[in-house]
Short mmCIF file of C-alpha atoms and ligand atoms in Angstrom, two decimals:
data_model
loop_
_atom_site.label_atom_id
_atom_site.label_comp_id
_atom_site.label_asym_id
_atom_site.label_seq_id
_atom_site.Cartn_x
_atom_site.Cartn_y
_atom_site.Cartn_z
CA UNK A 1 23.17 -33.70 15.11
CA UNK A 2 25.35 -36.65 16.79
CA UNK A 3 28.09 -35.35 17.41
CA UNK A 4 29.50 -31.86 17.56
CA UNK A 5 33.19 -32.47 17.15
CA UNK A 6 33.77 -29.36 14.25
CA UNK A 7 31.62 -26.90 12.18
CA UNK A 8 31.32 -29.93 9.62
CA UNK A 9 28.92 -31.26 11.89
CA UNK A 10 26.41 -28.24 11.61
CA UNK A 11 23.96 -28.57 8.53
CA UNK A 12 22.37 -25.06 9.05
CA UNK A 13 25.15 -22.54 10.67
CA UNK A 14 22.26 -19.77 10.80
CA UNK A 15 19.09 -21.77 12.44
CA UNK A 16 21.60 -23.21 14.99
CA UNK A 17 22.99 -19.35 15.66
CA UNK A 18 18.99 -18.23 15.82
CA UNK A 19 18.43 -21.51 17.95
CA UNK A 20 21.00 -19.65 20.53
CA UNK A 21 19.09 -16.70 20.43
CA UNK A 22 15.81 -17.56 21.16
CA UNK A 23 17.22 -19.76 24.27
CA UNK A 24 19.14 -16.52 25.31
CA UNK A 25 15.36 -15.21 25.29
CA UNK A 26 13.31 -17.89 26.60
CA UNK A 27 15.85 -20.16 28.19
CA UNK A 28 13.43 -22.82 29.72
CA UNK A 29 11.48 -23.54 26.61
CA UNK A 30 12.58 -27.15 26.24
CA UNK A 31 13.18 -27.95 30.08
CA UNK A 32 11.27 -30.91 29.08
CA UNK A 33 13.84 -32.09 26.18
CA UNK A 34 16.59 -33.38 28.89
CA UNK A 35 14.09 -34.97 31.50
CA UNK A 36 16.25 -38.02 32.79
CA UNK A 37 19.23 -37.52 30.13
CA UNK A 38 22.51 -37.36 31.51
CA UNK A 39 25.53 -35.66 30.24
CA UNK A 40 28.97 -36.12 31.56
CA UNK A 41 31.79 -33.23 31.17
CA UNK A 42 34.98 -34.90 31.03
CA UNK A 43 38.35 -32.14 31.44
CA UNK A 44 41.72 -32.54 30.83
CA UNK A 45 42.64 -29.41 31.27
CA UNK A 46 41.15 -25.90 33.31
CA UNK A 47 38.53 -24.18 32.68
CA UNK A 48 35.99 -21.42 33.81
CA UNK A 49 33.41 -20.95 30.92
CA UNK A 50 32.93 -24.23 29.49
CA UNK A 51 32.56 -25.98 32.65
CA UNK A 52 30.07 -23.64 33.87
CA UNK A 53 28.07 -22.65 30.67
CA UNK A 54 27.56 -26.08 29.53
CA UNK A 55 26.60 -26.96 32.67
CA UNK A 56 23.94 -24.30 33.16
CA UNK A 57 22.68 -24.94 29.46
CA UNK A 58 22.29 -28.41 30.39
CA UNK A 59 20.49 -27.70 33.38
CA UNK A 60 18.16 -25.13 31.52
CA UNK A 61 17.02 -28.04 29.27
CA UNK A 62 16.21 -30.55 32.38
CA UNK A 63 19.50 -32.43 31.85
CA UNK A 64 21.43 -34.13 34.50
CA UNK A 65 24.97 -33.07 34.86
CA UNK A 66 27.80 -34.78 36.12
CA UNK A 67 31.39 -33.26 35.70
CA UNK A 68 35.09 -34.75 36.07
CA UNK A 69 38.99 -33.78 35.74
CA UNK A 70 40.86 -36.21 33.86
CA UNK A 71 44.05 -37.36 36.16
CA UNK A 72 42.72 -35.15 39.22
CA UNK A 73 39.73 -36.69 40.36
CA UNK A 74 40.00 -39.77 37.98
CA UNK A 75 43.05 -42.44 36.85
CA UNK A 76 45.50 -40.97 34.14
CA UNK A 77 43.96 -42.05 30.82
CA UNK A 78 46.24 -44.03 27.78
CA UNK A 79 45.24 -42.99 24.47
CA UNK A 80 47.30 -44.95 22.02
CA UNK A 81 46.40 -48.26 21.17
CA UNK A 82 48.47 -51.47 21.82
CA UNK A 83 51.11 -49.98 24.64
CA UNK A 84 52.19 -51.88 27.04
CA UNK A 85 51.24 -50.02 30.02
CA UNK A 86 53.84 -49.52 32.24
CA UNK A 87 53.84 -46.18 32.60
CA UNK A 88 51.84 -43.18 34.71
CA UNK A 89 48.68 -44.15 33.15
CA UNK A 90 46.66 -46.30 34.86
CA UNK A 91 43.35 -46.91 32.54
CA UNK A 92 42.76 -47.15 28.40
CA UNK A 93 40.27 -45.11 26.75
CA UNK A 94 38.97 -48.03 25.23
CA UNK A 95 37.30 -48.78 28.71
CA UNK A 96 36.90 -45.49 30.33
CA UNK A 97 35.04 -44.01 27.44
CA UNK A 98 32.76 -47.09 27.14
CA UNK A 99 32.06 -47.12 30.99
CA UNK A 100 31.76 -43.25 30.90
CA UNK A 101 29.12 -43.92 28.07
CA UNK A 102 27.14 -46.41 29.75
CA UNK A 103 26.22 -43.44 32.55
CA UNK A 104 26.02 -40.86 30.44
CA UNK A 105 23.78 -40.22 26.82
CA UNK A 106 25.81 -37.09 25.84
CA UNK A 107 29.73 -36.62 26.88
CA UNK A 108 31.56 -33.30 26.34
CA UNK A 109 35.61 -33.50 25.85
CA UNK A 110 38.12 -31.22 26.57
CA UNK A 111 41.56 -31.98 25.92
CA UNK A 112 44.02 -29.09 24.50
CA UNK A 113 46.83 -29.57 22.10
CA UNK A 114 49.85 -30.37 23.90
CA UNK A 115 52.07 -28.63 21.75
CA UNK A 116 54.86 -31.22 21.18
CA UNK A 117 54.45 -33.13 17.82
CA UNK A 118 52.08 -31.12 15.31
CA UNK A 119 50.99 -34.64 13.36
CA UNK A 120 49.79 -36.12 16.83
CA UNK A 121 47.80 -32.54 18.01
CA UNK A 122 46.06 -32.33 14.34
CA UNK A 123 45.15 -36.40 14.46
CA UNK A 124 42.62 -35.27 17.55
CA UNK A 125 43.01 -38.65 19.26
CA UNK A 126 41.29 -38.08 22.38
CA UNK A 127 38.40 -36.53 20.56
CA UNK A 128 38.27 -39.78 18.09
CA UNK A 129 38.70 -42.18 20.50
CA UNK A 130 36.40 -41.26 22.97
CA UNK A 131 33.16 -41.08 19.69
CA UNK A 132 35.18 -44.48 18.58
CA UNK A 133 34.52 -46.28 22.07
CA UNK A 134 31.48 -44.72 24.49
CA UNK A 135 29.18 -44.75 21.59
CA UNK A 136 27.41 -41.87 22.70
CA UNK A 137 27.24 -38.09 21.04
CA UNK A 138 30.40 -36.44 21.84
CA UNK A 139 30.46 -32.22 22.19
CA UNK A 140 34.09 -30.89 21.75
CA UNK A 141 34.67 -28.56 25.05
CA UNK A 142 38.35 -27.50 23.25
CA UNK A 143 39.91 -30.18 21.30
CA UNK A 144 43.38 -29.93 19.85
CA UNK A 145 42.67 -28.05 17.04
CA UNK A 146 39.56 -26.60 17.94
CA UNK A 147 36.56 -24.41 20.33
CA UNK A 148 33.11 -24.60 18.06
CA UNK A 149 31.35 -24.30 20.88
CA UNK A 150 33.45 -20.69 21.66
CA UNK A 151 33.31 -19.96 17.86
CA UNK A 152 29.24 -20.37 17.88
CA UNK A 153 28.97 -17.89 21.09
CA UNK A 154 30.92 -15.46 18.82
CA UNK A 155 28.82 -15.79 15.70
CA UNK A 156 26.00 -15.14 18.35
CA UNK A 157 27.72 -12.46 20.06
CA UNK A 158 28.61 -10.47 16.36
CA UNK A 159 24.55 -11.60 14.78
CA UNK A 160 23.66 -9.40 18.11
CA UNK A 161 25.78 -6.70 17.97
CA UNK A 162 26.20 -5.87 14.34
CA UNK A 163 24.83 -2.43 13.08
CA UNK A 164 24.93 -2.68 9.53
CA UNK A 165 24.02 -6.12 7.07
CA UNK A 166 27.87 -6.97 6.58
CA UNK A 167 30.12 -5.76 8.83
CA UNK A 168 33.72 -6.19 8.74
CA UNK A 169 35.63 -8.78 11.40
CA UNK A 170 39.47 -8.87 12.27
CA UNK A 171 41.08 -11.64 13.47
CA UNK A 172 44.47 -10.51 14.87
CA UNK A 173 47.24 -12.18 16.99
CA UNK A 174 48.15 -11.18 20.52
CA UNK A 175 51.47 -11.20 22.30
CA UNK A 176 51.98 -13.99 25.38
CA UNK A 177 55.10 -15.19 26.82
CA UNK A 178 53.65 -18.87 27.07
CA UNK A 179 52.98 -21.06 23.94
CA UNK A 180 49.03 -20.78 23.69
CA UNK A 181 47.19 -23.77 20.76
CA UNK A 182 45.59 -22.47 17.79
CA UNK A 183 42.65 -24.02 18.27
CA UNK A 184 40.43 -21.02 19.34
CA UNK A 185 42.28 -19.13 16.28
CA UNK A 186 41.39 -22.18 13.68
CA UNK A 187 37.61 -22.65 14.83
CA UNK A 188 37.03 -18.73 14.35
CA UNK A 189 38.37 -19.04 11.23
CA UNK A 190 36.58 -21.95 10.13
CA UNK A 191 33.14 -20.44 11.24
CA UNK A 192 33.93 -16.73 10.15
CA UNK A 193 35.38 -18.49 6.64
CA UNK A 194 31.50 -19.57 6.20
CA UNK A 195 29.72 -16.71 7.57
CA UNK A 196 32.05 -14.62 4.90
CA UNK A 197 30.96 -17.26 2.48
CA UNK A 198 27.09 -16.96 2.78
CA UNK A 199 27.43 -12.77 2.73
CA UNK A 200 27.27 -12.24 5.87
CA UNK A 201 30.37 -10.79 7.16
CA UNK A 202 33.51 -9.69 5.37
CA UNK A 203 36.31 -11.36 7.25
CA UNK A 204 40.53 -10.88 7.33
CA UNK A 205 43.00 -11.62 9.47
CA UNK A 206 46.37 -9.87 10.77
CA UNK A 207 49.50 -11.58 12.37
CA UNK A 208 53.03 -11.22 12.29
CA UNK A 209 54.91 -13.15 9.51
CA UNK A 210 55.83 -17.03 10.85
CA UNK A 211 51.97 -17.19 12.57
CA UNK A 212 49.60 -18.40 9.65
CA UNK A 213 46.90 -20.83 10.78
CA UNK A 214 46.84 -24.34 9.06
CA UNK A 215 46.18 -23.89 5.39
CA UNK A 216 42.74 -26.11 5.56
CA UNK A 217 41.80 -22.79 8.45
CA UNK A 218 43.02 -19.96 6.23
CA UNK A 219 41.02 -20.99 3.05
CA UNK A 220 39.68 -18.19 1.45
CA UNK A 221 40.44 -15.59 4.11
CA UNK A 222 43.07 -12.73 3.08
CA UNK A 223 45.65 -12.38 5.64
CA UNK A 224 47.02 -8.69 6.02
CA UNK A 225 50.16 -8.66 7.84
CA UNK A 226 50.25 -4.92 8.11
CA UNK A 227 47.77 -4.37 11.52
CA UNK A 228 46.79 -1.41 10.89
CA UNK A 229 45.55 -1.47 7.56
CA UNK A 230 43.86 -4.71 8.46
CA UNK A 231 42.19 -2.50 11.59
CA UNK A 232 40.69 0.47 9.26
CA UNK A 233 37.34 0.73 9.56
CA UNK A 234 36.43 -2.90 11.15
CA UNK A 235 33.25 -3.79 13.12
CA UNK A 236 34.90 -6.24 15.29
CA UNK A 237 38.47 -6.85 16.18
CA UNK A 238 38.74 -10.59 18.08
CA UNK A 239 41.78 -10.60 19.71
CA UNK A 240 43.51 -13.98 20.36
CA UNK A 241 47.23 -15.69 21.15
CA UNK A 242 48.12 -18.38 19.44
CA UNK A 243 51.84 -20.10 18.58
CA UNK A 244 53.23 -21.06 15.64
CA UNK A 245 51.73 -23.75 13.12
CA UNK A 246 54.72 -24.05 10.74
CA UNK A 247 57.35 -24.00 13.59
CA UNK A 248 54.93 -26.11 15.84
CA UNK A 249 54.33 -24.23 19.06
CA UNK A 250 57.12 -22.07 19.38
CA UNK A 251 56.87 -18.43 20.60
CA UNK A 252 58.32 -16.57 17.44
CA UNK A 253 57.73 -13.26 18.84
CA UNK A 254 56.64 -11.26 21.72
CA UNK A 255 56.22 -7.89 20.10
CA UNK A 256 54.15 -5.85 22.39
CA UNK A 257 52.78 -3.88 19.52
CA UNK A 258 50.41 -6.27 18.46
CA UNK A 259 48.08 -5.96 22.12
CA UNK A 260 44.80 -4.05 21.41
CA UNK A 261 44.98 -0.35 22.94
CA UNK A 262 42.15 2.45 22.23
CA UNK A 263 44.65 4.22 19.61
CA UNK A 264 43.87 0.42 17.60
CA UNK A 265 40.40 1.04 18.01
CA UNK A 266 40.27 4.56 16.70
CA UNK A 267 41.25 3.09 13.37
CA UNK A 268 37.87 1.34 13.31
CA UNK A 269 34.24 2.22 12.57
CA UNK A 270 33.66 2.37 16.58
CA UNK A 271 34.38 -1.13 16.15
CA UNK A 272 34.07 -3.73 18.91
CA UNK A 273 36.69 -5.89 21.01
CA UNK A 274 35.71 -9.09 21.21
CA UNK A 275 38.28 -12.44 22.88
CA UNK A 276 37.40 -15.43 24.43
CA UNK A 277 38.67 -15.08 27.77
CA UNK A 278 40.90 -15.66 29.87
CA UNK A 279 42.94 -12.56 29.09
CA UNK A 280 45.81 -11.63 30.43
CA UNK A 281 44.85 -7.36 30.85
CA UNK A 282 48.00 -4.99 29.70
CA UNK A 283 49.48 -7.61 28.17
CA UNK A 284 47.49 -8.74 25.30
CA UNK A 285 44.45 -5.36 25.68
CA UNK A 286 45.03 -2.62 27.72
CA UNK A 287 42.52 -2.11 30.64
CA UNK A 288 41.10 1.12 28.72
CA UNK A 289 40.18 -1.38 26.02
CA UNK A 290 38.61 -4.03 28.52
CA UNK A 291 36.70 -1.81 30.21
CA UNK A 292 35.28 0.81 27.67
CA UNK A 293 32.14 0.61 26.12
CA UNK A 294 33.33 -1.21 23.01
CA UNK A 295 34.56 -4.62 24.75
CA UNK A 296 31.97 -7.42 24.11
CA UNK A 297 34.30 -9.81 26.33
CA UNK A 298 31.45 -10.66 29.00
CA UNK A 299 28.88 -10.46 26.68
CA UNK A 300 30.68 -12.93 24.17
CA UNK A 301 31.32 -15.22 27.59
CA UNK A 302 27.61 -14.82 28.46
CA UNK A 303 26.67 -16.45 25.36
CA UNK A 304 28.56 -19.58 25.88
CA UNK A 305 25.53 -20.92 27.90
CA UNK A 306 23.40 -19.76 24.81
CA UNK A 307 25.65 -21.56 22.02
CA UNK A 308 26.05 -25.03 24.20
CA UNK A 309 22.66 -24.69 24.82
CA UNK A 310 21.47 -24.59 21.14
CA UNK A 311 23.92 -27.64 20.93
CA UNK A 312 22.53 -29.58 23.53
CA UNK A 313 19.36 -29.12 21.92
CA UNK A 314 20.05 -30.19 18.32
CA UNK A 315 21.25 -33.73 20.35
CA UNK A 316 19.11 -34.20 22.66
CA UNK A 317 16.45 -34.09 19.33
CA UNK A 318 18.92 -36.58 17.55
CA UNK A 319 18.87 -39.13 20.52
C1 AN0 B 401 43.32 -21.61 26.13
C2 AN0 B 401 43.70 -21.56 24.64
O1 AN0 B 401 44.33 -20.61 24.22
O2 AN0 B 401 43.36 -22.49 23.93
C3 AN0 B 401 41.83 -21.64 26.31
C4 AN0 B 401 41.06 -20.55 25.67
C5 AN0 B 401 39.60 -20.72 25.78
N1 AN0 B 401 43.85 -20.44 26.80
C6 AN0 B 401 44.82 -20.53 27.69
O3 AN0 B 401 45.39 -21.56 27.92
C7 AN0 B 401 45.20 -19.25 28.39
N1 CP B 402 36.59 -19.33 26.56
C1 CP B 402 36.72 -20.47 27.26
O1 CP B 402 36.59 -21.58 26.74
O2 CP B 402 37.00 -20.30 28.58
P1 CP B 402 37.38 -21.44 29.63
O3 CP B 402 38.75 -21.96 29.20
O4 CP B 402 37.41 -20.75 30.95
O5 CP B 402 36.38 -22.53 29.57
#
């Protein structure tokens, strides 16, 4: 593996899922893989999980870490190419990425959709432009469109979990006031999409009307708009927000009735609530739901170190 950028970049979804498994059980196997490799985190935006899992994965393969926020700590970075620039950013990718790739042999991105223009989210400049210019492997820490490294904790989280050979997963929308991306939304239904393929989940999704997921996410996956029947007799019901694709990042609804409450998860086989945190409790899952039994949400987060770390590994071979 070079880079890991989208699930395109996996050739074998279920050795890389196993991979995360045995580090979860013997996490300082391959301390020796990362001995004076350095990988740099680079954040546009906040975050708890990322920044600390796949910093603690590093570290459990011998890596050295070194971590930055974009426009905090460093200058405001230009993306697009031939600008004159006069403006409130002060350095070009073209010579941040390649100096951020001279000190580092691994770089992890993440930069969220900003919502505005649709075209310009789905292009996933940043992403491209830093593997274009640092020539070094580049690991996708959120992009625009996408969270593979979230998506690969929940494959781990459900291949852990499961109690029968095929179990059934819903995907269904959340309420929020605020404009959330899709990208945590696509890359589950990217990975889920091909799990569902090779047999080994069976995999719908529920949202209101005005909320389906760009067509090349979707593919085979039926979407059932009525919840409920979409609910009956699931395994696992991931929760997420997202805003609209086809009227690009508006709020088309805040219906409350679509947040997860225990009368959603009596519809199910006992089935379990998975999301990727943060969460905003009683909004989009009642507490009940959080803090019964059946919520996987800390688990599922626990397994980020386990999913970069299976990652890191497949790159840290490669280099
Ligand atoms: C982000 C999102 O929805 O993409 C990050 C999730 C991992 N969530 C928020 O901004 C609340
Ligand atoms: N799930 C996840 O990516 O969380 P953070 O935004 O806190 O990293």
């Amino acid at each position: 593996m070079t880079n890991f950028i989208s699930l395109a970049d996996v050739s074998d979804l279920d050795a890389l899922i196993q991979s995360g498994r045995a580090a979860k059980a013997n996490p300082f196997a391959d301390q020796h893989l990362g001995k004076n490799k350095t990988i740099g985190l680079i954040f546009f935006n906040s975050s708890l999980r990322t920044r600390l899992s796949t910093q603690k994965a590093a570290q459990n393969l011998g890596m050295n870490v070194m971590v930055m926020n974009v426009g905090q700590d460093s200058w405001g970075l230009e993306m697009e190419e031939g600008v004159l620039m006069n403006g409130d950013k002060a350095e070009h990718v073209r010579e941040a990425a390649a100096v951020i790739g001279r000190y580092c042999d691994v770089i992890g991105i993440r930069a969220f959709a900003e919502l505005q223009d649709r075209e310009k989210d789905y292009r996933e400049q940043v992403m491209h432009q830093f593997a274009k210019y640092a020539k070094v492997p580049i690991v996708n820490l959120e992009s625009a469109t996408r969270h593979p490294l979230q998506s690969l904790a929940d494959c781990i989280t459900i291949d852990e979990a499961k109690t029968k050979p095929r179990p059934k997963v819903v995907l269904t929308w959340l309420p929020h006031f605020k404009p959330l991306p899709q990208a945590v939304a696509n890359s589950f239904s990217e990975w889920m999409g091909a799990r569902a393929q090779a047999g080994e989940v069976d995999f719908v999704m529920t949202h209101p009307k005005g909320y389906e997921l760009a067509p090349e996410f979707v593919g085979n996956t039926p979407v059932i708009y009525d919840r409920e029947e979409a609910f009956a007799g699931a395994d696992f019901i991931y929760g997420k927000n997202w805003s609209s694709y086809s009227q690009y990042g508006q709020v088309l609804t805040q219906d409350p009735s679509w947040a997860v409450g225990m009368e959603d998860l009596a519809l199910t086989d006992s089935g379990k609530f998975m999301h990727c945190l943060p969460v905003r409790r009683n909004l989009k899952v009642s507490d009940a739901v959080l803090d019964s039994p059946q919520s996987l949400v800390v688990e599922q987060a626990a397994n980020r170190e386990w999913s970069a770390q299976a990652v890191l590994k497949e790159i840290l071979l490669s280099l």
